[in-house]
Amino acid sequence: DSACVLPAPSLTLAAALGVGITVIVGDALHAALPFPPYTLPFVLAITRLAAFSLVSLEALMALKAYGFGENNWVKSQKTAAYQLMRYAQTGRRESLEQHDAAMARLAHFRNGRLHMLERPPDDEAATRELEAAGSPRTDITHGLWANRWFGWSWRFQEILELWAKADAIILELHPLRDT
């Protein structure tokens, strides 16, 4: 074994591959790597593509989760307004109870959003609130991932600002309940 000095990238690559390379002279390179050296660029490219695919899938799942949560939020908003209107027209206690249940779901959504916006985000509290609002845990996990990685982007901030403005409007329904 005659030792030779490898350039830093080769040492890093050897360490990343878990290959104990101390001597690489001529054909010893072929013996040290678990695959032919000319395939290394392809192995690295495929590894990068696999990592990119995983991140892309996670981003798609996060978008689906946000879509599902937004759908539940809108349904709760419409139910709250509609049932309050029905209560005003009919005086039926059942309509008022449905309004109150919808407003409670909206409060859980609002509290979940506020916990997500804390720095650092309180993922446990946000998860509790969003589960109480009716969101599945898997969707919450994906949504929190998106918030952690993309919460800084102006598009994401715009969505959260619109949500906050809508929450303020929804809160205006509460005084109408008691009139």
PDB file of C-alpha atoms in Angstrom:
ATOM      1  CA  ASP A   1       0.000   0.000   0.000  1.00  0.00           C
ATOM      2  CA  SER A   2       1.539   3.209  -1.147  1.00  0.00           C
ATOM      3  CA  ALA A   3      -0.340   6.222   0.160  1.00  0.00           C
ATOM      4  CA  CYS A   4      -1.168   9.119  -2.075  1.00  0.00           C
ATOM      5  CA  VAL A   5      -2.754  12.441  -1.255  1.00  0.00           C
ATOM      6  CA  LEU A   6      -6.230  12.871  -2.659  1.00  0.00           C
ATOM      7  CA  PRO A   7      -7.687  16.232  -3.502  1.00  0.00           C
ATOM      8  CA  ALA A   8     -10.276  17.394  -0.949  1.00  0.00           C
ATOM      9  CA  PRO A   9     -13.370  16.574  -3.088  1.00  0.00           C
ATOM     10  CA  SER A  10     -12.209  12.971  -3.485  1.00  0.00           C
ATOM     11  CA  LEU A  11     -11.724  12.610   0.253  1.00  0.00           C
ATOM     12  CA  THR A  12     -15.144  14.115   0.919  1.00  0.00           C
ATOM     13  CA  LEU A  13     -16.750  11.824  -1.658  1.00  0.00           C
ATOM     14  CA  ALA A  14     -14.969   8.800  -0.230  1.00  0.00           C
ATOM     15  CA  ALA A  15     -16.148   9.689   3.267  1.00  0.00           C
ATOM     16  CA  ALA A  16     -19.705  10.272   2.040  1.00  0.00           C
ATOM     17  CA  LEU A  17     -19.730   6.902   0.322  1.00  0.00           C
ATOM     18  CA  GLY A  18     -18.441   5.233   3.450  1.00  0.00           C
ATOM     19  CA  VAL A  19     -15.463   3.887   1.585  1.00  0.00           C
ATOM     20  CA  GLY A  20     -12.197   3.811   3.477  1.00  0.00           C
ATOM     21  CA  ILE A  21      -9.858   5.093   0.788  1.00  0.00           C
ATOM     22  CA  THR A  22      -6.298   5.559   1.854  1.00  0.00           C
ATOM     23  CA  VAL A  23      -4.500   4.346  -1.223  1.00  0.00           C
ATOM     24  CA  ILE A  24      -5.640   5.094  -4.717  1.00  0.00           C
ATOM     25  CA  VAL A  25      -3.126   4.401  -7.394  1.00  0.00           C
ATOM     26  CA  GLY A  26      -4.123   3.301 -10.879  1.00  0.00           C
ATOM     27  CA  ASP A  27      -6.506   0.341 -10.751  1.00  0.00           C
ATOM     28  CA  ALA A  28      -6.870   0.652  -6.983  1.00  0.00           C
ATOM     29  CA  LEU A  29      -9.586   3.258  -7.653  1.00  0.00           C
ATOM     30  CA  HIS A  30     -11.694   0.594  -9.347  1.00  0.00           C
ATOM     31  CA  ALA A  31     -11.235  -1.731  -6.391  1.00  0.00           C
ATOM     32  CA  ALA A  32     -12.032   0.946  -3.773  1.00  0.00           C
ATOM     33  CA  LEU A  33     -15.353   2.165  -5.216  1.00  0.00           C
ATOM     34  CA  PRO A  34     -18.459  -0.038  -5.120  1.00  0.00           C
ATOM     35  CA  PHE A  35     -19.163   0.973  -8.746  1.00  0.00           C
ATOM     36  CA  PRO A  36     -17.047   1.959 -11.752  1.00  0.00           C
ATOM     37  CA  PRO A  37     -15.727   5.531 -11.366  1.00  0.00           C
ATOM     38  CA  TYR A  38     -17.190   6.727 -14.681  1.00  0.00           C
ATOM     39  CA  THR A  39     -20.716   6.106 -13.286  1.00  0.00           C
ATOM     40  CA  LEU A  40     -20.176   8.488 -10.381  1.00  0.00           C
ATOM     41  CA  PRO A  41     -21.701  11.537 -12.154  1.00  0.00           C
ATOM     42  CA  PHE A  42     -24.791   9.478 -13.004  1.00  0.00           C
ATOM     43  CA  VAL A  43     -25.118   8.187  -9.444  1.00  0.00           C
ATOM     44  CA  LEU A  44     -24.867  11.748  -8.117  1.00  0.00           C
ATOM     45  CA  ALA A  45     -27.402  13.016 -10.684  1.00  0.00           C
ATOM     46  CA  ILE A  46     -29.891  10.278  -9.800  1.00  0.00           C
ATOM     47  CA  THR A  47     -29.399  10.949  -6.095  1.00  0.00           C
ATOM     48  CA  ARG A  48     -30.095  14.644  -6.625  1.00  0.00           C
ATOM     49  CA  LEU A  49     -33.172  13.866  -8.732  1.00  0.00           C
ATOM     50  CA  ALA A  50     -34.487  11.545  -6.032  1.00  0.00           C
ATOM     51  CA  ALA A  51     -33.980  14.225  -3.368  1.00  0.00           C
ATOM     52  CA  PHE A  52     -35.655  16.840  -5.577  1.00  0.00           C
ATOM     53  CA  SER A  53     -38.574  14.463  -6.178  1.00  0.00           C
ATOM     54  CA  LEU A  54     -39.060  13.922  -2.454  1.00  0.00           C
ATOM     55  CA  VAL A  55     -39.068  17.659  -1.770  1.00  0.00           C
ATOM     56  CA  SER A  56     -41.483  18.210  -4.681  1.00  0.00           C
ATOM     57  CA  LEU A  57     -43.855  15.544  -3.349  1.00  0.00           C
ATOM     58  CA  GLU A  58     -43.770  17.115   0.094  1.00  0.00           C
ATOM     59  CA  ALA A  59     -44.532  20.524  -1.442  1.00  0.00           C
ATOM     60  CA  LEU A  60     -47.485  19.060  -3.371  1.00  0.00           C
ATOM     61  CA  MET A  61     -48.814  17.416  -0.217  1.00  0.00           C
ATOM     62  CA  ALA A  62     -48.472  20.757   1.587  1.00  0.00           C
ATOM     63  CA  LEU A  63     -50.454  22.500  -1.159  1.00  0.00           C
ATOM     64  CA  LYS A  64     -53.145  19.834  -0.910  1.00  0.00           C
ATOM     65  CA  ALA A  65     -53.235  20.264   2.850  1.00  0.00           C
ATOM     66  CA  TYR A  66     -53.613  24.032   2.552  1.00  0.00           C
ATOM     67  CA  GLY A  67     -56.372  23.545  -0.030  1.00  0.00           C
ATOM     68  CA  PHE A  68     -58.214  21.124   2.242  1.00  0.00           C
ATOM     69  CA  GLY A  69     -57.836  23.412   5.247  1.00  0.00           C
ATOM     70  CA  GLU A  70     -58.988  26.438   3.270  1.00  0.00           C
ATOM     71  CA  ASN A  71     -62.011  24.465   2.058  1.00  0.00           C
ATOM     72  CA  ASN A  72     -62.948  23.567   5.648  1.00  0.00           C
ATOM     73  CA  TRP A  73     -62.409  27.157   6.738  1.00  0.00           C
ATOM     74  CA  VAL A  74     -64.670  28.503   3.954  1.00  0.00           C
ATOM     75  CA  LYS A  75     -67.360  25.924   4.743  1.00  0.00           C
ATOM     76  CA  SER A  76     -67.264  26.950   8.393  1.00  0.00           C
ATOM     77  CA  GLN A  77     -67.441  30.618   7.446  1.00  0.00           C
ATOM     78  CA  LYS A  78     -70.448  30.087   5.198  1.00  0.00           C
ATOM     79  CA  THR A  79     -72.150  27.831   7.717  1.00  0.00           C
ATOM     80  CA  ALA A  80     -71.704  30.424  10.463  1.00  0.00           C
ATOM     81  CA  ALA A  81     -73.219  33.210   8.341  1.00  0.00           C
ATOM     82  CA  TYR A  82     -76.014  31.071   6.909  1.00  0.00           C
ATOM     83  CA  GLN A  83     -77.067  29.533  10.215  1.00  0.00           C
ATOM     84  CA  LEU A  84     -77.060  32.944  11.908  1.00  0.00           C
ATOM     85  CA  MET A  85     -79.319  34.241   9.128  1.00  0.00           C
ATOM     86  CA  ARG A  86     -81.619  31.220   9.542  1.00  0.00           C
ATOM     87  CA  TYR A  87     -81.732  31.766  13.281  1.00  0.00           C
ATOM     88  CA  ALA A  88     -82.706  35.405  12.712  1.00  0.00           C
ATOM     89  CA  GLN A  89     -85.479  34.315  10.333  1.00  0.00           C
ATOM     90  CA  THR A  90     -86.857  31.312  12.231  1.00  0.00           C
ATOM     91  CA  GLY A  91     -85.688  31.652  15.825  1.00  0.00           C
ATOM     92  CA  ARG A  92     -84.790  27.929  15.820  1.00  0.00           C
ATOM     93  CA  ARG A  93     -82.258  27.061  18.513  1.00  0.00           C
ATOM     94  CA  GLU A  94     -80.716  24.381  16.257  1.00  0.00           C
ATOM     95  CA  SER A  95     -79.570  27.053  13.777  1.00  0.00           C
ATOM     96  CA  LEU A  96     -77.933  29.027  16.566  1.00  0.00           C
ATOM     97  CA  GLU A  97     -76.098  25.899  17.786  1.00  0.00           C
ATOM     98  CA  GLN A  98     -74.822  25.190  14.269  1.00  0.00           C
ATOM     99  CA  HIS A  99     -73.677  28.816  14.010  1.00  0.00           C
ATOM    100  CA  ASP A 100     -71.846  28.521  17.326  1.00  0.00           C
ATOM    101  CA  ALA A 101     -70.157  25.252  16.244  1.00  0.00           C
ATOM    102  CA  ALA A 102     -68.992  26.855  12.993  1.00  0.00           C
ATOM    103  CA  MET A 103     -67.671  29.906  14.870  1.00  0.00           C
ATOM    104  CA  ALA A 104     -65.789  27.584  17.254  1.00  0.00           C
ATOM    105  CA  ARG A 105     -64.122  25.836  14.269  1.00  0.00           C
ATOM    106  CA  LEU A 106     -63.167  29.242  12.859  1.00  0.00           C
ATOM    107  CA  ALA A 107     -61.681  30.234  16.224  1.00  0.00           C
ATOM    108  CA  HIS A 108     -59.563  27.066  16.188  1.00  0.00           C
ATOM    109  CA  PHE A 109     -58.371  27.875  12.658  1.00  0.00           C
ATOM    110  CA  ARG A 110     -57.508  31.434  13.742  1.00  0.00           C
ATOM    111  CA  ASN A 111     -55.631  30.238  16.837  1.00  0.00           C
ATOM    112  CA  GLY A 112     -53.762  27.657  14.750  1.00  0.00           C
ATOM    113  CA  ARG A 113     -52.688  30.373  12.308  1.00  0.00           C
ATOM    114  CA  LEU A 114     -51.516  32.584  15.172  1.00  0.00           C
ATOM    115  CA  HIS A 115     -49.433  29.738  16.629  1.00  0.00           C
ATOM    116  CA  MET A 116     -47.902  29.118  13.186  1.00  0.00           C
ATOM    117  CA  LEU A 117     -46.911  32.780  12.932  1.00  0.00           C
ATOM    118  CA  GLU A 118     -45.109  32.843  16.280  1.00  0.00           C
ATOM    119  CA  ARG A 119     -41.323  32.985  16.051  1.00  0.00           C
ATOM    120  CA  PRO A 120     -40.381  30.238  16.540  1.00  0.00           C
ATOM    121  CA  PRO A 121     -43.660  28.606  15.483  1.00  0.00           C
ATOM    122  CA  ASP A 122     -45.454  26.621  18.183  1.00  0.00           C
ATOM    123  CA  ASP A 123     -46.116  23.482  16.149  1.00  0.00           C
ATOM    124  CA  GLU A 124     -47.708  21.557  19.025  1.00  0.00           C
ATOM    125  CA  ALA A 125     -50.231  24.273  19.834  1.00  0.00           C
ATOM    126  CA  ALA A 126     -50.952  24.853  16.128  1.00  0.00           C
ATOM    127  CA  THR A 127     -51.522  21.107  15.661  1.00  0.00           C
ATOM    128  CA  ARG A 128     -53.934  21.000  18.615  1.00  0.00           C
ATOM    129  CA  GLU A 129     -55.930  23.945  17.315  1.00  0.00           C
ATOM    130  CA  LEU A 130     -56.045  22.780  13.700  1.00  0.00           C
ATOM    131  CA  GLU A 131     -57.081  19.265  14.760  1.00  0.00           C
ATOM    132  CA  ALA A 132     -59.867  20.821  16.833  1.00  0.00           C
ATOM    133  CA  ALA A 133     -60.917  22.708  13.687  1.00  0.00           C
ATOM    134  CA  GLY A 134     -61.303  19.377  11.880  1.00  0.00           C
ATOM    135  CA  SER A 135     -58.079  19.116   9.889  1.00  0.00           C
ATOM    136  CA  PRO A 136     -56.409  15.688   9.643  1.00  0.00           C
ATOM    137  CA  ARG A 137     -53.040  15.380  11.404  1.00  0.00           C
ATOM    138  CA  THR A 138     -51.228  14.437   8.179  1.00  0.00           C
ATOM    139  CA  ASP A 139     -52.459  17.612   6.490  1.00  0.00           C
ATOM    140  CA  ILE A 140     -51.420  19.651   9.508  1.00  0.00           C
ATOM    141  CA  THR A 141     -47.938  18.133   9.391  1.00  0.00           C
ATOM    142  CA  HIS A 142     -47.575  19.025   5.703  1.00  0.00           C
ATOM    143  CA  GLY A 143     -48.931  22.521   6.298  1.00  0.00           C
ATOM    144  CA  LEU A 144     -46.488  23.141   9.132  1.00  0.00           C
ATOM    145  CA  TRP A 145     -43.661  21.900   6.900  1.00  0.00           C
ATOM    146  CA  ALA A 146     -44.695  24.412   4.228  1.00  0.00           C
ATOM    147  CA  ASN A 147     -44.878  27.180   6.811  1.00  0.00           C
ATOM    148  CA  ARG A 148     -41.393  26.322   8.079  1.00  0.00           C
ATOM    149  CA  TRP A 149     -39.797  26.255   4.620  1.00  0.00           C
ATOM    150  CA  PHE A 150     -41.836  28.804   2.658  1.00  0.00           C
ATOM    151  CA  GLY A 151     -43.305  31.083   5.340  1.00  0.00           C
ATOM    152  CA  TRP A 152     -40.773  33.768   4.457  1.00  0.00           C
ATOM    153  CA  SER A 153     -41.987  34.083   0.820  1.00  0.00           C
ATOM    154  CA  TRP A 154     -44.150  37.042  -0.142  1.00  0.00           C
ATOM    155  CA  ARG A 155     -46.821  34.748  -1.646  1.00  0.00           C
ATOM    156  CA  PHE A 156     -47.125  32.811   1.577  1.00  0.00           C
ATOM    157  CA  GLN A 157     -47.215  36.041   3.576  1.00  0.00           C
ATOM    158  CA  GLU A 158     -49.938  37.382   1.291  1.00  0.00           C
ATOM    159  CA  ILE A 159     -52.078  34.283   1.897  1.00  0.00           C
ATOM    160  CA  LEU A 160     -51.689  34.597   5.656  1.00  0.00           C
ATOM    161  CA  GLU A 161     -52.516  38.327   5.551  1.00  0.00           C
ATOM    162  CA  LEU A 162     -55.717  37.639   3.586  1.00  0.00           C
ATOM    163  CA  TRP A 163     -56.617  34.957   6.111  1.00  0.00           C
ATOM    164  CA  ALA A 164     -56.111  37.432   8.964  1.00  0.00           C
ATOM    165  CA  LYS A 165     -58.281  40.074   7.230  1.00  0.00           C
ATOM    166  CA  ALA A 166     -61.042  37.525   6.658  1.00  0.00           C
ATOM    167  CA  ASP A 167     -60.853  36.424  10.296  1.00  0.00           C
ATOM    168  CA  ALA A 168     -61.414  40.035  11.380  1.00  0.00           C
ATOM    169  CA  ILE A 169     -64.519  40.232   9.194  1.00  0.00           C
ATOM    170  CA  ILE A 170     -65.839  36.926  10.538  1.00  0.00           C
ATOM    171  CA  LEU A 171     -65.470  38.200  14.092  1.00  0.00           C
ATOM    172  CA  GLU A 172     -67.987  40.911  13.206  1.00  0.00           C
ATOM    173  CA  LEU A 173     -70.658  38.166  13.137  1.00  0.00           C
ATOM    174  CA  HIS A 174     -70.294  37.532  16.846  1.00  0.00           C
ATOM    175  CA  PRO A 175     -72.051  40.695  18.070  1.00  0.00           C
ATOM    176  CA  LEU A 176     -74.904  40.009  15.627  1.00  0.00           C
ATOM    177  CA  ARG A 177     -75.533  36.689  17.356  1.00  0.00           C
ATOM    178  CA  ASP A 178     -76.798  38.332  20.518  1.00  0.00           C
ATOM    179  CA  THR A 179     -79.072  40.878  18.831  1.00  0.00           C
TER     180      THR A 179
END
